[in-house]
Amino acid sequence: MSEPVERARRTLIQAPADLLVDRVADVVCRTYGVDQVDLFQVDYRLSALLPMAGNEAVTNPGHPAWRCFDHQTPLVADGQAYLPVSMRGERRGVLRLSPAPADVAVLAELTEIATALAHEITAVAPGTDVYRVARRSRRLTLAAEMQWELLPGRSRVRPTFSLAGQLEPAYAVRGDSFDWSDDSDRVWLATINGSGTGTAASLLTSLATFALRNARRAGLSLGDQAALADQAVYEVHRGERHLAVLLMELDLHSGVLTVVDAGSPRLVLLRDGEVHEQPLEKQFPLGMFEDTDYREQHFALRPGDRLFVVSDGVVDATGRDIRYGETALDRFLRRTGPMQPLDAVRSLIGDLRAFVAGDLVDDAVVVCLDWTGPRS
């Protein structure tokens, strides 16, 4: 690591939480002869790059900032440099520098600094509202605020897998959600098709999410995780409220996928360009009955397989009195093969918005998981 990069990292670590961009800009301008440094964060809908201050939002997909965000590589255009602000696959936005440095090695160092900025923003975000406020184009509903705070992140990239998810309508989502965790051996994924309206739906999803995390962190099997969460929801609502969940655990060495379907969203496999709906054993949603036992299913994935989990809000989306439907969904999923998971999710949500000519009325969650091959 070069001395300027190390200096920038130290500056970020020592900077007040709300002044990360200002302090790293000071270092960059003094060291590299840059006049201006601007951070653009991607908004909750994945449809705009929003400035921290003093600039217009970037919404044109052909803009260099979006090309940098989509391809996750530094880009120079019109005398300005655009650098991806991302960490471990979580894309936070783009850093714009003016004027752009001519030296490729300098651009590489600045890209390292942009990555360090992404890490520090993630680290300080729980203790300040500055970055959350700046990445919303309008007010979130209370229910949506609760749902977004539940998420571990929107995407994750490791050598053995990649995943991404999105909630819609982003600024007014209620009960749909997803959760994930990974270690060197496995990745766990829970996709929740919530029920109800407003904060009541968010509270129900929160209860189920924390119950599932508690069971997972206790080292319970996937079936027992579902059973514990089922008991937690039933204890509070006595069967009057329940919710559908799909639980998955992927062994990163073997590619064996363990699944528990508790009245779940749809699971689709994209393999060699063809779409296959995975046959799942339908079991009771969480909280419907007391002391439900849940059975696990096992599937063998191949390297390069892609899984999509979609809630009924996707298939049932309606525009011009026409339902989006499974046929349109399968046709669109085939086209996502070359895309990274976040781009595939974003494209599907964009297609849905175009189909309904606006925001979705019902909640929808889309999650994409790629298994790239065995862990070495």
GROMACS .gro file of C-alpha atoms in nm:
model
  376
    1MET     CA    1   0.000   0.000   0.000
    2SER     CA    2   0.143   0.339  -0.100
    3GLU     CA    3   0.206   0.610   0.156
    4PRO     CA    4  -0.069   0.845   0.019
    5VAL     CA    5  -0.325   0.566   0.036
    6GLU     CA    6  -0.220   0.479   0.391
    7ARG     CA    7  -0.242   0.847   0.488
    8ALA     CA    8  -0.594   0.867   0.347
    9ARG     CA    9  -0.695   0.554   0.537
   10ARG     CA   10  -0.561   0.698   0.865
   11THR     CA   11  -0.746   1.021   0.797
   12LEU     CA   12  -1.073   0.833   0.742
   13ILE     CA   13  -1.030   0.633   1.062
   14GLN     CA   14  -0.968   0.947   1.265
   15ALA     CA   15  -1.232   1.168   1.100
   16PRO     CA   16  -1.563   1.253   1.271
   17ALA     CA   17  -1.838   1.027   1.143
   18ASP     CA   18  -2.019   1.303   0.954
   19LEU     CA   19  -1.705   1.447   0.791
   20LEU     CA   20  -1.555   1.147   0.613
   21VAL     CA   21  -1.599   1.291   0.264
   22ASP     CA   22  -1.464   1.634   0.360
   23ARG     CA   23  -1.155   1.495   0.530
   24VAL     CA   24  -1.066   1.246   0.258
   25ALA     CA   25  -1.124   1.520  -0.001
   26ASP     CA   26  -0.866   1.737   0.176
   27VAL     CA   27  -0.607   1.459   0.153
   28VAL     CA   28  -0.686   1.378  -0.210
   29CYS     CA   29  -0.675   1.742  -0.321
   30ARG     CA   30  -0.341   1.809  -0.147
   31THR     CA   31  -0.178   1.485  -0.263
   32TYR     CA   32  -0.301   1.441  -0.617
   33GLY     CA   33  -0.375   1.793  -0.737
   34VAL     CA   34  -0.749   1.734  -0.755
   35ASP     CA   35  -0.971   2.041  -0.723
   36GLN     CA   36  -1.305   1.881  -0.635
   37VAL     CA   37  -1.425   1.557  -0.477
   38ASP     CA   38  -1.796   1.463  -0.473
   39LEU     CA   39  -1.967   1.154  -0.335
   40PHE     CA   40  -2.283   1.024  -0.503
   41GLN     CA   41  -2.471   0.750  -0.316
   42VAL     CA   42  -2.717   0.513  -0.480
   43ASP     CA   43  -3.070   0.564  -0.351
   44TYR     CA   44  -3.303   0.304  -0.202
   45ARG     CA   45  -3.471   0.239  -0.539
   46LEU     CA   46  -3.139   0.182  -0.721
   47SER     CA   47  -3.258   0.443  -0.969
   48ALA     CA   48  -3.062   0.758  -0.878
   49LEU     CA   49  -2.714   0.854  -0.768
   50LEU     CA   50  -2.769   1.125  -0.509
   51PRO     CA   51  -2.504   1.383  -0.413
   52MET     CA   52  -2.405   1.449  -0.056
   53ALA     CA   53  -2.446   1.822  -0.125
   54GLY     CA   54  -2.451   2.087  -0.394
   55ASN     CA   55  -2.499   1.878  -0.709
   56GLU     CA   56  -2.787   1.742  -0.912
   57ALA     CA   57  -2.890   1.378  -0.887
   58VAL     CA   58  -2.769   1.148  -1.166
   59THR     CA   59  -3.060   0.953  -1.314
   60ASN     CA   60  -2.955   0.906  -1.678
   61PRO     CA   61  -2.843   0.541  -1.717
   62GLY     CA   62  -2.586   0.643  -1.979
   63HIS     CA   63  -2.409   0.887  -1.749
   64PRO     CA   64  -2.044   0.802  -1.672
   65ALA     CA   65  -2.129   0.779  -1.301
   66TRP     CA   66  -2.381   0.505  -1.373
   67ARG     CA   67  -2.139   0.324  -1.603
   68CYS     CA   68  -1.884   0.327  -1.322
   69PHE     CA   69  -2.147   0.202  -1.075
   70ASP     CA   70  -2.268  -0.074  -1.307
   71HIS     CA   71  -1.927  -0.206  -1.417
   72GLN     CA   72  -1.750  -0.140  -1.085
   73THR     CA   73  -1.440  -0.005  -1.255
   74PRO     CA   74  -1.285   0.344  -1.253
   75LEU     CA   75  -1.386   0.556  -1.549
   76VAL     CA   76  -1.256   0.883  -1.697
   77ALA     CA   77  -1.493   1.098  -1.901
   78ASP     CA   78  -1.503   1.469  -1.989
   79GLY     CA   79  -1.201   1.541  -1.776
   80GLN     CA   80  -1.352   1.384  -1.463
   81ALA     CA   81  -1.276   1.055  -1.290
   82TYR     CA   82  -1.547   0.828  -1.148
   83LEU     CA   83  -1.450   0.566  -0.888
   84PRO     CA   84  -1.669   0.289  -0.742
   85VAL     CA   85  -1.740   0.330  -0.370
   86SER     CA   86  -1.799  -0.034  -0.276
   87MET     CA   87  -1.697  -0.290  -0.018
   88ARG     CA   88  -1.734  -0.670  -0.029
   89GLY     CA   89  -1.983  -0.639  -0.312
   90GLU     CA   90  -2.199  -0.378  -0.137
   91ARG     CA   91  -2.219  -0.090  -0.387
   92ARG     CA   92  -2.265   0.237  -0.202
   93GLY     CA   93  -2.211   0.481  -0.485
   94VAL     CA   94  -1.949   0.667  -0.689
   95LEU     CA   95  -1.675   0.917  -0.608
   96ARG     CA   96  -1.625   1.191  -0.870
   97LEU     CA   97  -1.291   1.371  -0.896
   98SER     CA   98  -1.212   1.677  -1.104
   99PRO     CA   99  -0.984   1.712  -1.288
  100ALA     CA  100  -0.913   1.347  -1.361
  101PRO     CA  101  -0.551   1.238  -1.304
  102ALA     CA  102  -0.368   1.134  -1.620
  103ASP     CA  103  -0.155   0.867  -1.451
  104VAL     CA  104  -0.310   0.519  -1.445
  105ALA     CA  105  -0.118   0.432  -1.128
  106VAL     CA  106  -0.261   0.738  -0.954
  107LEU     CA  107  -0.610   0.636  -1.063
  108ALA     CA  108  -0.551   0.293  -0.908
  109GLU     CA  109  -0.446   0.453  -0.579
  110LEU     CA  110  -0.754   0.675  -0.579
  111THR     CA  111  -0.969   0.367  -0.638
  112GLU     CA  112  -0.818   0.212  -0.323
  113ILE     CA  113  -0.909   0.529  -0.133
  114ALA     CA  114  -1.266   0.511  -0.263
  115THR     CA  115  -1.289   0.154  -0.133
  116ALA     CA  116  -1.154   0.265   0.206
  117LEU     CA  117  -1.422   0.537   0.211
  118ALA     CA  118  -1.690   0.273   0.149
  119HIS     CA  119  -1.564   0.069   0.445
  120GLU     CA  120  -1.562   0.369   0.677
  121ILE     CA  121  -1.910   0.484   0.574
  122THR     CA  122  -2.037   0.135   0.651
  123ALA     CA  123  -1.858   0.140   0.987
  124VAL     CA  124  -1.993   0.478   1.103
  125ALA     CA  125  -2.343   0.456   0.952
  126PRO     CA  126  -2.508   0.310   1.267
  127GLY     CA  127  -2.402   0.619   1.462
  128THR     CA  128  -2.500   0.899   1.223
  129ASP     CA  129  -2.793   0.979   0.994
  130VAL     CA  130  -2.587   1.186   0.748
  131TYR     CA  131  -2.534   0.913   0.489
  132ARG     CA  132  -2.880   0.757   0.521
  133VAL     CA  133  -3.054   1.092   0.476
  134ALA     CA  134  -2.841   1.180   0.173
  135ARG     CA  135  -2.931   0.862  -0.015
  136ARG     CA  136  -3.308   0.904  -0.011
  137SER     CA  137  -3.489   1.108  -0.274
  138ARG     CA  138  -3.802   1.129  -0.062
  139ARG     CA  139  -3.920   1.035   0.283
  140LEU     CA  140  -3.940   0.669   0.378
  141THR     CA  141  -4.256   0.547   0.544
  142LEU     CA  142  -4.207   0.425   0.901
  143ALA     CA  143  -4.261   0.066   0.788
  144ALA     CA  144  -4.000   0.102   0.514
  145GLU     CA  145  -3.752   0.259   0.758
  146MET     CA  146  -3.790  -0.047   0.978
  147GLN     CA  147  -3.748  -0.290   0.688
  148TRP     CA  148  -3.433  -0.132   0.548
  149GLU     CA  149  -3.274  -0.119   0.892
  150LEU     CA  150  -3.326  -0.496   0.920
  151LEU     CA  151  -3.114  -0.577   0.615
  152PRO     CA  152  -2.752  -0.693   0.657
  153GLY     CA  153  -2.682  -0.525   0.322
  154ARG     CA  154  -2.813  -0.525  -0.032
  155SER     CA  155  -2.541  -0.737  -0.193
  156ARG     CA  156  -2.241  -0.955  -0.115
  157VAL     CA  157  -1.957  -1.090  -0.332
  158ARG     CA  158  -1.709  -1.362  -0.239
  159PRO     CA  159  -1.501  -1.599  -0.455
  160THR     CA  160  -1.755  -1.880  -0.409
  161PHE     CA  161  -2.083  -1.691  -0.434
  162SER     CA  162  -2.255  -1.363  -0.510
  163LEU     CA  163  -2.594  -1.247  -0.391
  164ALA     CA  164  -2.815  -0.941  -0.407
  165GLY     CA  165  -3.168  -0.843  -0.312
  166GLN     CA  166  -3.409  -0.554  -0.343
  167LEU     CA  167  -3.733  -0.447  -0.173
  168GLU     CA  168  -4.015  -0.271  -0.358
  169PRO     CA  169  -4.177  -0.024  -0.336
  170ALA     CA  170  -3.846   0.090  -0.188
  171TYR     CA  171  -3.981   0.394  -0.005
  172ALA     CA  172  -4.300   0.229   0.118
  173VAL     CA  173  -4.227  -0.144   0.157
  174ARG     CA  174  -4.409  -0.309   0.448
  175GLY     CA  175  -4.356  -0.678   0.518
  176ASP     CA  176  -4.138  -0.830   0.247
  177SER     CA  177  -3.771  -0.868   0.337
  178PHE     CA  178  -3.461  -1.085   0.315
  179ASP     CA  179  -3.171  -1.173   0.544
  180TRP     CA  180  -2.838  -1.343   0.488
  181SER     CA  181  -2.518  -1.444   0.662
  182ASP     CA  182  -2.203  -1.622   0.543
  183ASP     CA  183  -1.887  -1.780   0.672
  184SER     CA  184  -1.606  -1.969   0.504
  185ASP     CA  185  -1.820  -2.282   0.464
  186ARG     CA  186  -2.182  -2.175   0.413
  187VAL     CA  187  -2.416  -1.896   0.321
  188TRP     CA  188  -2.764  -1.872   0.475
  189LEU     CA  189  -3.047  -1.685   0.308
  190ALA     CA  190  -3.400  -1.616   0.433
  191THR     CA  191  -3.656  -1.452   0.205
  192ILE     CA  192  -3.975  -1.332   0.371
  193ASN     CA  193  -4.304  -1.271   0.196
  194GLY     CA  194  -4.466  -1.061   0.467
  195SER     CA  195  -4.836  -1.015   0.537
  196GLY     CA  196  -5.045  -0.728   0.661
  197THR     CA  197  -5.010  -0.353   0.613
  198GLY     CA  198  -4.806  -0.067   0.754
  199THR     CA  199  -4.598  -0.101   1.067
  200ALA     CA  200  -4.792  -0.411   1.175
  201ALA     CA  201  -4.642  -0.596   0.878
  202SER     CA  202  -4.293  -0.464   0.957
  203LEU     CA  203  -4.322  -0.568   1.321
  204LEU     CA  204  -4.425  -0.920   1.222
  205THR     CA  205  -4.133  -0.948   0.978
  206SER     CA  206  -3.894  -0.808   1.241
  207LEU     CA  207  -4.005  -1.070   1.493
  208ALA     CA  208  -3.954  -1.353   1.244
  209THR     CA  209  -3.616  -1.217   1.129
  210PHE     CA  210  -3.474  -1.188   1.479
  211ALA     CA  211  -3.611  -1.529   1.575
  212LEU     CA  212  -3.443  -1.684   1.270
  213ARG     CA  213  -3.115  -1.507   1.348
  214ASN     CA  214  -3.128  -1.623   1.708
  215ALA     CA  215  -3.179  -1.983   1.599
  216ARG     CA  216  -2.910  -1.963   1.330
  217ARG     CA  217  -2.657  -1.815   1.572
  218ALA     CA  218  -2.733  -2.095   1.818
  219GLY     CA  219  -2.614  -2.342   1.554
  220LEU     CA  220  -2.953  -2.503   1.492
  221SER     CA  221  -3.031  -2.688   1.171
  222LEU     CA  222  -3.241  -2.516   0.907
  223GLY     CA  223  -3.553  -2.711   1.002
  224ASP     CA  224  -3.508  -2.622   1.369
  225GLN     CA  225  -3.450  -2.257   1.278
  226ALA     CA  226  -3.790  -2.255   1.110
  227ALA     CA  227  -3.950  -2.431   1.408
  228LEU     CA  228  -3.809  -2.183   1.660
  229ALA     CA  229  -3.925  -1.884   1.453
  230ASP     CA  230  -4.264  -2.048   1.407
  231GLN     CA  231  -4.301  -2.081   1.785
  232ALA     CA  232  -4.195  -1.719   1.840
  233VAL     CA  233  -4.455  -1.586   1.597
  234TYR     CA  234  -4.728  -1.818   1.728
  235GLU     CA  235  -4.657  -1.723   2.088
  236VAL     CA  236  -4.724  -1.358   2.010
  237HIS     CA  237  -5.012  -1.388   1.763
  238ARG     CA  238  -5.168  -1.729   1.848
  239GLY     CA  239  -5.220  -1.815   1.482
  240GLU     CA  240  -5.398  -1.493   1.388
  241ARG     CA  241  -5.088  -1.362   1.210
  242HIS     CA  242  -4.838  -1.562   1.009
  243LEU     CA  243  -4.593  -1.512   0.725
  244ALA     CA  244  -4.434  -1.708   0.443
  245VAL     CA  245  -4.059  -1.773   0.448
  246LEU     CA  246  -3.809  -1.955   0.232
  247LEU     CA  247  -3.494  -2.065   0.418
  248MET     CA  248  -3.183  -2.174   0.229
  249GLU     CA  249  -2.838  -2.290   0.335
  250LEU     CA  250  -2.571  -2.338   0.068
  251ASP     CA  251  -2.264  -2.552   0.138
  252LEU     CA  252  -1.988  -2.360  -0.038
  253HIS     CA  253  -1.766  -2.669  -0.068
  254SER     CA  254  -2.012  -2.910  -0.226
  255GLY     CA  255  -2.285  -2.689  -0.370
  256VAL     CA  256  -2.553  -2.877  -0.176
  257LEU     CA  257  -2.849  -2.650  -0.112
  258THR     CA  258  -3.071  -2.718   0.189
  259VAL     CA  259  -3.418  -2.564   0.173
  260VAL     CA  260  -3.715  -2.526   0.405
  261ASP     CA  261  -4.031  -2.398   0.238
  262ALA     CA  262  -4.267  -2.241   0.490
  263GLY     CA  263  -4.538  -2.119   0.254
  264SER     CA  264  -4.260  -1.947   0.070
  265PRO     CA  265  -4.198  -1.717  -0.224
  266ARG     CA  266  -4.116  -1.879  -0.559
  267LEU     CA  267  -3.771  -2.039  -0.606
  268VAL     CA  268  -3.638  -2.044  -0.962
  269LEU     CA  269  -3.318  -2.203  -1.093
  270LEU     CA  270  -3.140  -2.053  -1.394
  271ARG     CA  271  -2.906  -2.317  -1.538
  272ASP     CA  272  -2.738  -2.305  -1.879
  273GLY     CA  273  -2.976  -2.030  -1.988
  274GLU     CA  274  -3.290  -2.226  -1.902
  275VAL     CA  275  -3.538  -2.149  -1.624
  276HIS     CA  276  -3.652  -2.428  -1.393
  277GLU     CA  277  -3.891  -2.384  -1.103
  278GLN     CA  278  -3.758  -2.584  -0.809
  279PRO     CA  279  -4.012  -2.835  -0.674
  280LEU     CA  280  -4.055  -2.753  -0.306
  281GLU     CA  281  -4.248  -2.928  -0.033
  282LYS     CA  282  -4.504  -2.671   0.073
  283GLN     CA  283  -4.525  -2.645   0.450
  284PHE     CA  284  -4.717  -2.419   0.686
  285PRO     CA  285  -4.619  -2.052   0.709
  286LEU     CA  286  -4.446  -1.944   1.029
  287GLY     CA  287  -4.685  -1.884   1.315
  288MET     CA  288  -4.992  -2.051   1.166
  289PHE     CA  289  -5.002  -2.344   1.410
  290GLU     CA  290  -4.834  -2.433   1.736
  291ASP     CA  291  -4.531  -2.666   1.740
  292THR     CA  292  -4.503  -2.722   1.365
  293ASP     CA  293  -4.218  -2.949   1.254
  294TYR     CA  294  -4.038  -2.846   0.937
  295ARG     CA  295  -3.870  -3.083   0.695
  296GLU     CA  296  -3.559  -3.004   0.493
  297GLN     CA  297  -3.503  -3.067   0.123
  298HIS     CA  298  -3.165  -3.098  -0.047
  299PHE     CA  299  -3.062  -3.004  -0.401
  300ALA     CA  300  -2.725  -3.029  -0.575
  301LEU     CA  301  -2.617  -2.711  -0.752
  302ARG     CA  302  -2.366  -2.695  -1.033
  303PRO     CA  303  -2.097  -2.425  -1.061
  304GLY     CA  304  -2.250  -2.132  -1.245
  305ASP     CA  305  -2.606  -2.199  -1.125
  306ARG     CA  306  -2.819  -1.898  -1.040
  307LEU     CA  307  -3.114  -1.896  -0.800
  308PHE     CA  308  -3.390  -1.636  -0.791
  309VAL     CA  309  -3.638  -1.598  -0.507
  310VAL     CA  310  -3.937  -1.380  -0.590
  311SER     CA  311  -4.244  -1.301  -0.381
  312ASP     CA  312  -4.598  -1.301  -0.514
  313GLY     CA  313  -4.581  -0.922  -0.548
  314VAL     CA  314  -4.361  -0.977  -0.854
  315VAL     CA  315  -4.575  -1.233  -1.036
  316ASP     CA  316  -4.901  -1.059  -0.943
  317ALA     CA  317  -4.788  -0.707  -1.042
  318THR     CA  318  -5.057  -0.558  -1.265
  319GLY     CA  319  -5.033  -0.295  -1.534
  320ARG     CA  320  -5.309  -0.188  -1.772
  321ASP     CA  321  -5.526  -0.461  -1.613
  322ILE     CA  322  -5.272  -0.725  -1.723
  323ARG     CA  323  -5.087  -0.946  -1.475
  324TYR     CA  324  -4.709  -0.968  -1.511
  325GLY     CA  325  -4.728  -1.345  -1.464
  326GLU     CA  326  -4.486  -1.635  -1.458
  327THR     CA  327  -4.431  -1.645  -1.834
  328ALA     CA  328  -4.305  -1.287  -1.848
  329LEU     CA  329  -4.096  -1.349  -1.537
  330ASP     CA  330  -3.928  -1.659  -1.681
  331ARG     CA  331  -3.862  -1.481  -2.011
  332PHE     CA  332  -3.697  -1.191  -1.831
  333LEU     CA  333  -3.490  -1.412  -1.600
  334ARG     CA  334  -3.333  -1.583  -1.901
  335ARG     CA  335  -3.196  -1.247  -2.012
  336THR     CA  336  -3.014  -1.189  -1.682
  337GLY     CA  337  -2.756  -1.463  -1.735
  338PRO     CA  338  -2.460  -1.232  -1.818
  339MET     CA  339  -2.546  -0.983  -1.541
  340GLN     CA  340  -2.409  -0.967  -1.189
  341PRO     CA  341  -2.674  -1.048  -0.925
  342LEU     CA  342  -2.732  -0.684  -0.824
  343ASP     CA  343  -2.768  -0.582  -1.189
  344ALA     CA  344  -3.006  -0.873  -1.251
  345VAL     CA  345  -3.221  -0.776  -0.951
  346ARG     CA  346  -3.216  -0.409  -1.048
  347SER     CA  347  -3.312  -0.491  -1.407
  348LEU     CA  348  -3.604  -0.709  -1.301
  349ILE     CA  349  -3.735  -0.443  -1.065
  350GLY     CA  350  -3.696  -0.184  -1.341
  351ASP     CA  351  -3.893  -0.404  -1.580
  352LEU     CA  352  -4.169  -0.437  -1.321
  353ARG     CA  353  -4.182  -0.061  -1.269
  354ALA     CA  354  -4.209  -0.008  -1.643
  355PHE     CA  355  -4.482  -0.272  -1.663
  356VAL     CA  356  -4.696  -0.108  -1.395
  357ALA     CA  357  -4.596   0.244  -1.507
  358GLY     CA  358  -4.473   0.350  -1.163
  359ASP     CA  359  -4.410   0.207  -0.819
  360LEU     CA  360  -4.550  -0.134  -0.731
  361VAL     CA  361  -4.870  -0.131  -0.527
  362ASP     CA  362  -4.803  -0.457  -0.342
  363ASP     CA  363  -4.480  -0.545  -0.166
  364ALA     CA  364  -4.225  -0.738  -0.368
  365VAL     CA  365  -3.889  -0.888  -0.284
  366VAL     CA  366  -3.636  -1.023  -0.536
  367VAL     CA  367  -3.318  -1.206  -0.433
  368CYS     CA  368  -3.054  -1.350  -0.665
  369LEU     CA  369  -2.786  -1.598  -0.553
  370ASP     CA  370  -2.502  -1.731  -0.771
  371TRP     CA  371  -2.286  -2.026  -0.675
  372THR     CA  372  -1.962  -1.979  -0.867
  373GLY     CA  373  -1.800  -2.308  -0.767
  374PRO     CA  374  -1.639  -2.508  -0.485
  375ARG     CA  375  -1.426  -2.333  -0.228
  376SER     CA  376  -1.062  -2.417  -0.285
   0.00000   0.00000   0.00000
